[in-house]
Each structure stands twice: as C-alpha cells, then as structure tokens.
Coordinates of C-alpha atoms and ligand atoms in Angstrom, one line a residue:
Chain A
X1211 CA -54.4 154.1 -6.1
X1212 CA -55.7 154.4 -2.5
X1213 CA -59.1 152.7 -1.1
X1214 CA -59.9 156.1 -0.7
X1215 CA -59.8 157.2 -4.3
X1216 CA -61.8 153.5 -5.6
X1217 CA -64.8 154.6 -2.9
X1218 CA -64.6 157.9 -4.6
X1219 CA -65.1 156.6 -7.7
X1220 CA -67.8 154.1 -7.0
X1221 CA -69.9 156.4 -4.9
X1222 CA -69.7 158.7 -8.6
X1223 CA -70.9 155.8 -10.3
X1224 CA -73.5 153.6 -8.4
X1225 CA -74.9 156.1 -5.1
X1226 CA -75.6 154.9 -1.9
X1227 CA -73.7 151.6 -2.8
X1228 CA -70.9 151.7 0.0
X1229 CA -71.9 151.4 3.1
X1230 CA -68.7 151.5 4.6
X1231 CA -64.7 150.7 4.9
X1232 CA -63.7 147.7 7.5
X1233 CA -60.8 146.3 8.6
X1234 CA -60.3 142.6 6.9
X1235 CA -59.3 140.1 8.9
X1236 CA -56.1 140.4 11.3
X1237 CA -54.0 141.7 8.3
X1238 CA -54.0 145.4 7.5
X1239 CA -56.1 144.7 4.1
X1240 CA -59.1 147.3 3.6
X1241 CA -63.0 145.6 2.8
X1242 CA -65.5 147.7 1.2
X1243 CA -68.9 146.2 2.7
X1244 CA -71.3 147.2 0.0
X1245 CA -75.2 147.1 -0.1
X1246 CA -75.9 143.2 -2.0
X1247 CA -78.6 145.0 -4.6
X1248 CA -75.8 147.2 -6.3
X1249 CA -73.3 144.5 -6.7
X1250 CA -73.7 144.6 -10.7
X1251 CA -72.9 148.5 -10.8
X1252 CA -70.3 148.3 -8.4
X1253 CA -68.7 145.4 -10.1
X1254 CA -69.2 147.1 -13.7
X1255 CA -67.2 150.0 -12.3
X1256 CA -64.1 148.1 -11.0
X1257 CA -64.2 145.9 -13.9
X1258 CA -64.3 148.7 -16.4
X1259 CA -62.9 152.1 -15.3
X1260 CA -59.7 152.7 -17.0
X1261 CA -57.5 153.2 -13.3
X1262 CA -59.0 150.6 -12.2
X1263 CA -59.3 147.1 -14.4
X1264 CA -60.1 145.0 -11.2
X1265 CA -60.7 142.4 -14.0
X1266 CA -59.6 138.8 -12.2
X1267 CA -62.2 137.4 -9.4
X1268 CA -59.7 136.0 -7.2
X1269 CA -62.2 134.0 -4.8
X1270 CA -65.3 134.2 -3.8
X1271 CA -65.9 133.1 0.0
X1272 CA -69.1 132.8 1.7
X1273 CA -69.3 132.6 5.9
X1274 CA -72.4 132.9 8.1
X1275 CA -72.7 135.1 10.2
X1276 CA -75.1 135.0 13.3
X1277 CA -78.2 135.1 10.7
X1278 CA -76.5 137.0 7.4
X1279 CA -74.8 135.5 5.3
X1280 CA -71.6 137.4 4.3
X1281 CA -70.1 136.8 0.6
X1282 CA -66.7 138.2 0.3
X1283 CA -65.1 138.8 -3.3
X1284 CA -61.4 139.0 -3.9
X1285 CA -60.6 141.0 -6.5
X1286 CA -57.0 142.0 -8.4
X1287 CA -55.9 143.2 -11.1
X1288 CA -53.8 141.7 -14.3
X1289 CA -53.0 145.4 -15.4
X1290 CA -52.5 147.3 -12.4
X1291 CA -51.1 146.7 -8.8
X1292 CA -54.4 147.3 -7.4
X1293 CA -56.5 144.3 -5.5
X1294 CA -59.4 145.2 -3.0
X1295 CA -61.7 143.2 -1.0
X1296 CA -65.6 143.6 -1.6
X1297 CA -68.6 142.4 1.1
X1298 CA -72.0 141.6 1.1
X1299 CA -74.7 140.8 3.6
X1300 CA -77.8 138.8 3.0
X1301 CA -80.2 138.1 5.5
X1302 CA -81.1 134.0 6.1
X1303 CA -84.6 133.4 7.1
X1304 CA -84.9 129.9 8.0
X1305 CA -87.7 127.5 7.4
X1306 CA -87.4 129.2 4.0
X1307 CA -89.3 127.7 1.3
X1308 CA -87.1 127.3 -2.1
X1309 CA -88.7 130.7 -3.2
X1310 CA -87.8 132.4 -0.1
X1311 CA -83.7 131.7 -0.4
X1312 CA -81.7 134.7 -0.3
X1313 CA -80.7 136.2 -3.3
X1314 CA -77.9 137.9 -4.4
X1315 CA -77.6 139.5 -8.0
X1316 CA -74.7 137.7 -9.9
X1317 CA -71.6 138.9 -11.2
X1318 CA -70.7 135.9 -13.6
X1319 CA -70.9 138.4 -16.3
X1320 CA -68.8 140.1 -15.0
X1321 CA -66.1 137.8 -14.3
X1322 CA -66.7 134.9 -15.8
X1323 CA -64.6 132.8 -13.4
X1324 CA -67.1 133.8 -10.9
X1325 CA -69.4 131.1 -12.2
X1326 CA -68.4 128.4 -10.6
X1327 CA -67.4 129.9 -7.7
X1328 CA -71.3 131.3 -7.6
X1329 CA -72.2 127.5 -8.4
X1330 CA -70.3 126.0 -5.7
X1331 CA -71.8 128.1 -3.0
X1332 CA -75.3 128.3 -4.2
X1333 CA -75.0 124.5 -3.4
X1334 CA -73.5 124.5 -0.3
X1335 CA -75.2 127.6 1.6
X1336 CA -78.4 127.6 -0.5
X1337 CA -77.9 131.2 -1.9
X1338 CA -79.5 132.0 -5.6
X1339 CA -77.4 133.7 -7.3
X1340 CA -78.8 135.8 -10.1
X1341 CA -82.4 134.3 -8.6
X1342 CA -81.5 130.3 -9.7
X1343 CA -80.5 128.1 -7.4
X1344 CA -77.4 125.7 -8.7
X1345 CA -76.3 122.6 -8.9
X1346 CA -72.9 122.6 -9.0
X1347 CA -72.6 118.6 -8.1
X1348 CA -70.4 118.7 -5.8
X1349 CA -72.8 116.8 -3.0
X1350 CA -74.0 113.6 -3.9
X1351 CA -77.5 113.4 -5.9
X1352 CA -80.5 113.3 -3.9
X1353 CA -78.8 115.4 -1.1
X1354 CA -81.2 117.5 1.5
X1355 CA -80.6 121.0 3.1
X1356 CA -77.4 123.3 2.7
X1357 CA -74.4 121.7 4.9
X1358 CA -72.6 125.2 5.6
X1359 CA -74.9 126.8 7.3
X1360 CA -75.1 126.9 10.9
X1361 CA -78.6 125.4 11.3
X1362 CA -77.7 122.2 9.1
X1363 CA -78.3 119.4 11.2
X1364 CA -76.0 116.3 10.4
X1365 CA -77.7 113.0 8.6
X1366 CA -78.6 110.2 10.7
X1367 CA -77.8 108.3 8.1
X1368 CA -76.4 108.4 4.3
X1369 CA -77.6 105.9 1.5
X1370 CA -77.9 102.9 4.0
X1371 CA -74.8 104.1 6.4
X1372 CA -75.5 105.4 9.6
X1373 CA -73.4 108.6 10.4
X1374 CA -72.3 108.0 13.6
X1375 CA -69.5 105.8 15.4
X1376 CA -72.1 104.1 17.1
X1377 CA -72.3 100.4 16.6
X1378 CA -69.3 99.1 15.6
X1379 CA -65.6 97.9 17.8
X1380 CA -64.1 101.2 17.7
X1381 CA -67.7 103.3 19.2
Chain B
X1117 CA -53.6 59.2 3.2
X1118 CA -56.9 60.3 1.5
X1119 CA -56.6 62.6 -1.5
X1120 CA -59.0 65.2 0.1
X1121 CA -56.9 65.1 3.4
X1122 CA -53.9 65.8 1.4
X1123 CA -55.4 68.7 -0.9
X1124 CA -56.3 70.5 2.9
X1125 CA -53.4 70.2 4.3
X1126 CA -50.2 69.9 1.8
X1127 CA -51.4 72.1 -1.1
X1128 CA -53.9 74.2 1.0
X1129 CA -50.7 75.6 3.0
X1130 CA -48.7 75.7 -0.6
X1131 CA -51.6 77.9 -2.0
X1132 CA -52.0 80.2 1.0
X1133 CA -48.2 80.6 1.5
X1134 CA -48.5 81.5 -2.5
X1135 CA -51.2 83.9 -1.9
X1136 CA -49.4 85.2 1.4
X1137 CA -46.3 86.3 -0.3
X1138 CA -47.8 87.1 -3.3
X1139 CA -50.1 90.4 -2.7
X1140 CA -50.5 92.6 -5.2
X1141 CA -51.9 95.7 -4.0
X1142 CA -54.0 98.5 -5.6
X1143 CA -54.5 101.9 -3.4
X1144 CA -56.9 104.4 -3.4
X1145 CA -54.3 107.1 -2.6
X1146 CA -56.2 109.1 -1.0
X1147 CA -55.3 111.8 1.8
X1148 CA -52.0 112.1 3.4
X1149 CA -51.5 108.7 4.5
X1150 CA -50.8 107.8 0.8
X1151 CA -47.8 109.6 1.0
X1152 CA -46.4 106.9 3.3
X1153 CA -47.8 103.9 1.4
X1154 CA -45.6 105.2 -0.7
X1155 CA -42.8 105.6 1.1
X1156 CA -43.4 102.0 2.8
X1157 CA -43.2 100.7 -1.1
X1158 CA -40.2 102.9 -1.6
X1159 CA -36.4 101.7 -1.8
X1160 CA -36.0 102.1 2.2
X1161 CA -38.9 100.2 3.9
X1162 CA -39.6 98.2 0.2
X1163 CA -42.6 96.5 0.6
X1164 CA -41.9 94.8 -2.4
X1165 CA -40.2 92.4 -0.9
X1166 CA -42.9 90.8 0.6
X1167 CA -44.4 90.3 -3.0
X1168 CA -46.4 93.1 -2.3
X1169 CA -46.3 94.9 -5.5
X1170 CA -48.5 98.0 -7.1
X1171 CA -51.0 97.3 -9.7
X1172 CA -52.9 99.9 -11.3
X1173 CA -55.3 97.7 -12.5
X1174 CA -57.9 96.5 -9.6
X1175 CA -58.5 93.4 -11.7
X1176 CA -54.9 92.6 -11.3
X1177 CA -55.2 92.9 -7.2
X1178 CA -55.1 90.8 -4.5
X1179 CA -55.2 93.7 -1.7
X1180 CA -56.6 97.0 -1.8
X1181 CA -54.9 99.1 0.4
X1182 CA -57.4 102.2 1.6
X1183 CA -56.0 105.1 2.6
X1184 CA -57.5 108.7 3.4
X1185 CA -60.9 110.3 3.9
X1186 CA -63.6 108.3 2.5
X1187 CA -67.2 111.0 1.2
X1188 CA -70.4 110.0 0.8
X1189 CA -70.0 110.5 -2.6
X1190 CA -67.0 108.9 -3.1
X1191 CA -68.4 105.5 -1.6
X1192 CA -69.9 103.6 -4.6
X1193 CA -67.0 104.1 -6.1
X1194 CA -64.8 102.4 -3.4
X1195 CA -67.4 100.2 -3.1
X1196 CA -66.8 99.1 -7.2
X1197 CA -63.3 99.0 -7.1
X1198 CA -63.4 96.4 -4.6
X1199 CA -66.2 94.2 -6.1
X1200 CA -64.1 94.5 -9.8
X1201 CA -61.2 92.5 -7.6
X1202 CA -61.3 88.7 -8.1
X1203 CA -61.0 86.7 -5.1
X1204 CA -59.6 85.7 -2.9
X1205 CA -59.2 89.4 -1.8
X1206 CA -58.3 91.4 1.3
X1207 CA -58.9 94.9 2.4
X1208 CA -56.4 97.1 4.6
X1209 CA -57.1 99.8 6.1
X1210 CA -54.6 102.3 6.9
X1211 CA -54.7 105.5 8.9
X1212 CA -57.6 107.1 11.4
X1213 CA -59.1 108.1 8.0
X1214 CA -60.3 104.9 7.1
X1215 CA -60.6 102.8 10.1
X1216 CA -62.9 105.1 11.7
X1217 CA -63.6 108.9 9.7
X1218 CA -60.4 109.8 12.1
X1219 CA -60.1 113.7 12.2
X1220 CA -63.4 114.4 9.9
X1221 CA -65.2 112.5 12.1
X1222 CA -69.4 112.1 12.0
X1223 CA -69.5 114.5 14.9
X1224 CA -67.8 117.3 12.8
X1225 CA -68.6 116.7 9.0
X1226 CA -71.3 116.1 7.2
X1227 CA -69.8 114.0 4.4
X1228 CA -67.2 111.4 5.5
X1229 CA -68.3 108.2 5.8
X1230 CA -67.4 106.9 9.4
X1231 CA -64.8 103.7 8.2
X1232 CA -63.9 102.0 5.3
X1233 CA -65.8 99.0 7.0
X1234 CA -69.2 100.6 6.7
X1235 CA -68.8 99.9 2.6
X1236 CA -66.2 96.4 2.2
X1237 CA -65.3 94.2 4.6
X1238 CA -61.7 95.4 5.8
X1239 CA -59.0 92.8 7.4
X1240 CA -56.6 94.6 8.9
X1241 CA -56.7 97.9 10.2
X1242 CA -53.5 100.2 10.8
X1243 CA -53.8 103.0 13.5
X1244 CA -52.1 106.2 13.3
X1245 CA -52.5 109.6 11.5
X1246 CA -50.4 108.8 9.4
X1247 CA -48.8 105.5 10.4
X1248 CA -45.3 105.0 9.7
X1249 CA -43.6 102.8 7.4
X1250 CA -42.8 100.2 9.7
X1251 CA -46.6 100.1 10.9
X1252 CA -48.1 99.8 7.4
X1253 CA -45.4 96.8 6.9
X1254 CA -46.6 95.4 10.2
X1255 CA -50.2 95.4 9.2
X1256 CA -49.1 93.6 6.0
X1257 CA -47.1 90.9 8.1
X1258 CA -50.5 90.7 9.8
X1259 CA -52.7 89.8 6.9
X1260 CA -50.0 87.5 5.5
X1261 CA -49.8 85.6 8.7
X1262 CA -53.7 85.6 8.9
X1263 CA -53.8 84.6 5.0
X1264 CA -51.5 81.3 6.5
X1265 CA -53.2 80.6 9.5
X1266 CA -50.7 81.5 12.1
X1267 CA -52.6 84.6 12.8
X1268 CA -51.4 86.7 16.2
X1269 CA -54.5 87.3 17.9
X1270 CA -53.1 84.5 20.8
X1271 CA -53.5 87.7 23.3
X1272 CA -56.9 87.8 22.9
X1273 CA -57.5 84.0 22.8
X1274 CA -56.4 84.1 26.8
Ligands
SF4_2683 S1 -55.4 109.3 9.0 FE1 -54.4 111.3 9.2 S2 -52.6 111.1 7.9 FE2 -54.0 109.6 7.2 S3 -55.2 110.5 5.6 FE3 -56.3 110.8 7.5 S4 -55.7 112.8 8.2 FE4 -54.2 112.1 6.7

C-alpha cells in the first residue's frame, strides 16, 4: 500500500491530523509529520484498520530541534509489508516549571512496547507523556534537569567528583 | 643479623616476589578495551603466565583490572568492588576510558566520570584506545616490578 493511500485513510478517520509528507533523513523513506494532539486517533487507525495492522512500535526517537522537540515513531508491521515513519513537534519553553513541560498524549496503549520507550525519554528530555512525567531510572537518583536537551548545562560536579579534567596529572 | 632486619629484607622480597607473580585479576569488562584484556589473557599473548589469572570473585583478587567507560551511576559500584578486595591490592587502569573519561570526555558528556582515579586509587595506567596486547602485558610487567621494588621510573628520577 502506498503513503499515499495510509494519508488517505487517516485524514477519513482523525481530520486535520496530517500536516504533511517529508522526506526522512538522506534515505528515500517517507515521514508523515502529524499534529502531537491527534496522536491517539492517528495511532488507533494504523494499529487497527484491517490494510493496515501497523501493530509493532519499532523505536521511538526524540531530537531537539532549534526550540521543538521532535518525537519520531517507527512503526511496521508483523502482518503486512507495510512500515511508515510518524512525527511530532512540541514546543520547549524553557525556565519551565514541572507543570509547564511539554506534553505529548501517550500511545502505550497502543503499543505496549512504547512504554518504556516513552519512560526513557520522559527522563531524559523532560517530556510527559500522557501528562506524568517518568522515572525510568536510568540517571542516577537525585539527578537535576534533562541532559538531552540543548540548554542542559553540564554538572560541575557529581556526588563529590568534579566533572572536569582539571586538577589532576593528565589536565 | 637481627630477626627484624632479616624479616625486611629476606622474606619481605620472598613475599613481594610471591605477590608479584601471583596476581589474580578480576575486570570490570567494560567497553571495548575488554575485548583485548581478553585477548592479552588468551592463548597468544597468555597473561597467565605471569600468574595473572581471572577470578570471578573480587574477594579472590589481587588486581582489578578497569577497563571502559566509567557513569556516574555506575561508580559506587566500582567503588565496592574494589573495597570487597582484601589487601594488598592494586588497580590498573587500561585504555583512555579509564585513565582519563577518553572519548566521552567531561567536555562532551554529562555522565562519565573523568578517570577511574577519581573513585580508587589506580597504579598503573595503560594508554591507548584500545591498547594492544603487548601494552596491557607491559602495564602488568610494570606493577609487578613496582610490587618488587625495582620499579622503572629511573627516567624521571634524573
Ligand atoms: S579507551 Fe577506547 S577502546 Fe577502550 S573502552 Fe574506551 S573507547 Fe573503547
């Protein structure tokens, strides 16, 4: 089945969702960039519609973007030959308080595999998926700000060591 | 000849020549550079014939042999393993990893600890990403002849 005929289909079942088709990457793979809020209906459709069965989250990948945050899902299928790439932007606004962190609805019930995937990034680019911020413990405890974003600014210093060559023979 | 005198000097150098050629080594294993620890204790460099055999166990170690990227998080950790050794016990180092945070260095990431001698105190650092063989059996020949006394820092002693 052609990109083509899966926009068709989700423009039937969730309006106004697509915003548009984009190259991926170098390759020649298609993305369908897709507005965050209609994730869930999107994500219902290529889960469920019979041609479709889009039923295996791949990966999930997160990358920042000037001041978005873009969340890429990988999606195939175990039934059919069909894989397609989905997008999503969320706007960061910095100095955020925990309240104010972007928010993207959540698709682990969807694919269930996407729960940890969603737990890992929620951690690491401070994103609340389904409106809760994770834990997915993969920093150690007691850890401050969200290291993948751009405006993370380093540690001076970690539980007692200092984060920096500074100080010792080989500075 | 007093029987102090004779302890330092005769049985000291016994016991350090025992210890020297007798260290059994527990690795983290970490990173690439593992993969040549274990080629250095394979059949073609065989480290083990400098008494330098694997234990599991880091109660059974006399030398813990760090190797690879050390996190934040995994630090403690490290840290344990080397306090569960008894003594006397020495520390290599071995690779850019662990001597100094090598490629995921403070100035790119967030999480690697900038050298294995922030945690333990480490005796003998290998250079090279990854060292060969010969130099992880070179830093080995260097702790042994430090464990006896006959250590080769004469360069810098000049
Ligand atoms: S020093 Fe180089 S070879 Fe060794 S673990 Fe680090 S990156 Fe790998």
């Amino acid at each position: 089945m052609e990109l083509a005929a899966i926009i068709t289909k989700l423009n039937k079942a969730a309006p106004g969702a697509v915003l548009q088709k984009a190259r991926f990457g170098r390759g020649g793979a298609q993305a369908i960039w897709i507005e965050a809020r209609a994730l869930p209906a999107v994500a219902a459709t290529l889960r469920n519609d019979p041609d479709l069965k889009l039923d295996w989250l791949e990966n999930l990948s997160v990358a920042q973007l000037e001041d978005a945050l873009v969340i890429t899902y990988f999606l195939r299928s175990r039934e059919t030959p069909l894989c397609a790439i989905l997008r999503a932007t969320v706007t960061l606004n910095e100095n955020e308080s925990p309240a104010e962190l972007p928010e993207v609805p959540s698709v682990r019930e969807i694919w269930p595999m996407a729960r940890s995937m969603e737990r890992e990034s929620s951690e690491l680019f401070g994103i609340r998926f389904g409106g809760e911020l994770a834990a997915a413990g993969i920093l150690p405890k007691g850890w401050r700000g969200f290291p993948l974003r751009k405006s993370y600014v380093f540690p001076q210093e970690v539980f007692g060591i200092a984060h920096s060559r500074q100080g010792t023979d080989h500075a | 000849m007093k029987s102090g005198s004779f302890y330092v000097s005769t049985v000291g150098r016994v016991l350090k020549w025992a210890r020297a050629n007798s260290l059994w080594y527990t690795s983290t294993g970490a990173g690439c550079c593992a993969d040549e620890v274990l080629n250095a204790s394979g059949n073609r460099y065989d480290l083990e014939r400098f008494g330098c055999v694997p234990q599991v166990d880091a109660k059974q170690a006399d030398l813990l042999i760090i190797t690879g990227m050390i996190s934040y998080k995994a630090a403690p950790h490290l840290k344990a393993v080397y306090d569960s050794m008894p003594s006397p016990k020495y520390v290599i180092a071995v690779g850019a990893c662990a001597n100094c945070g090598g490629m995921f260095a403070p100035e790119f990431s967030y999480s690697a600890v900038p050298g294995a001698d922030r945690i333990i105190p480490v005796d003998v650092y290998v250079p090279g990403c990854p060292p060969r063989p010969e130099s992880i059996m070179n830093g080995l020949i260097a702790l042994q002849e430090k464990i006896n006394g006959t250590g080769r820092n004469h360069h810098k002693a000049q």
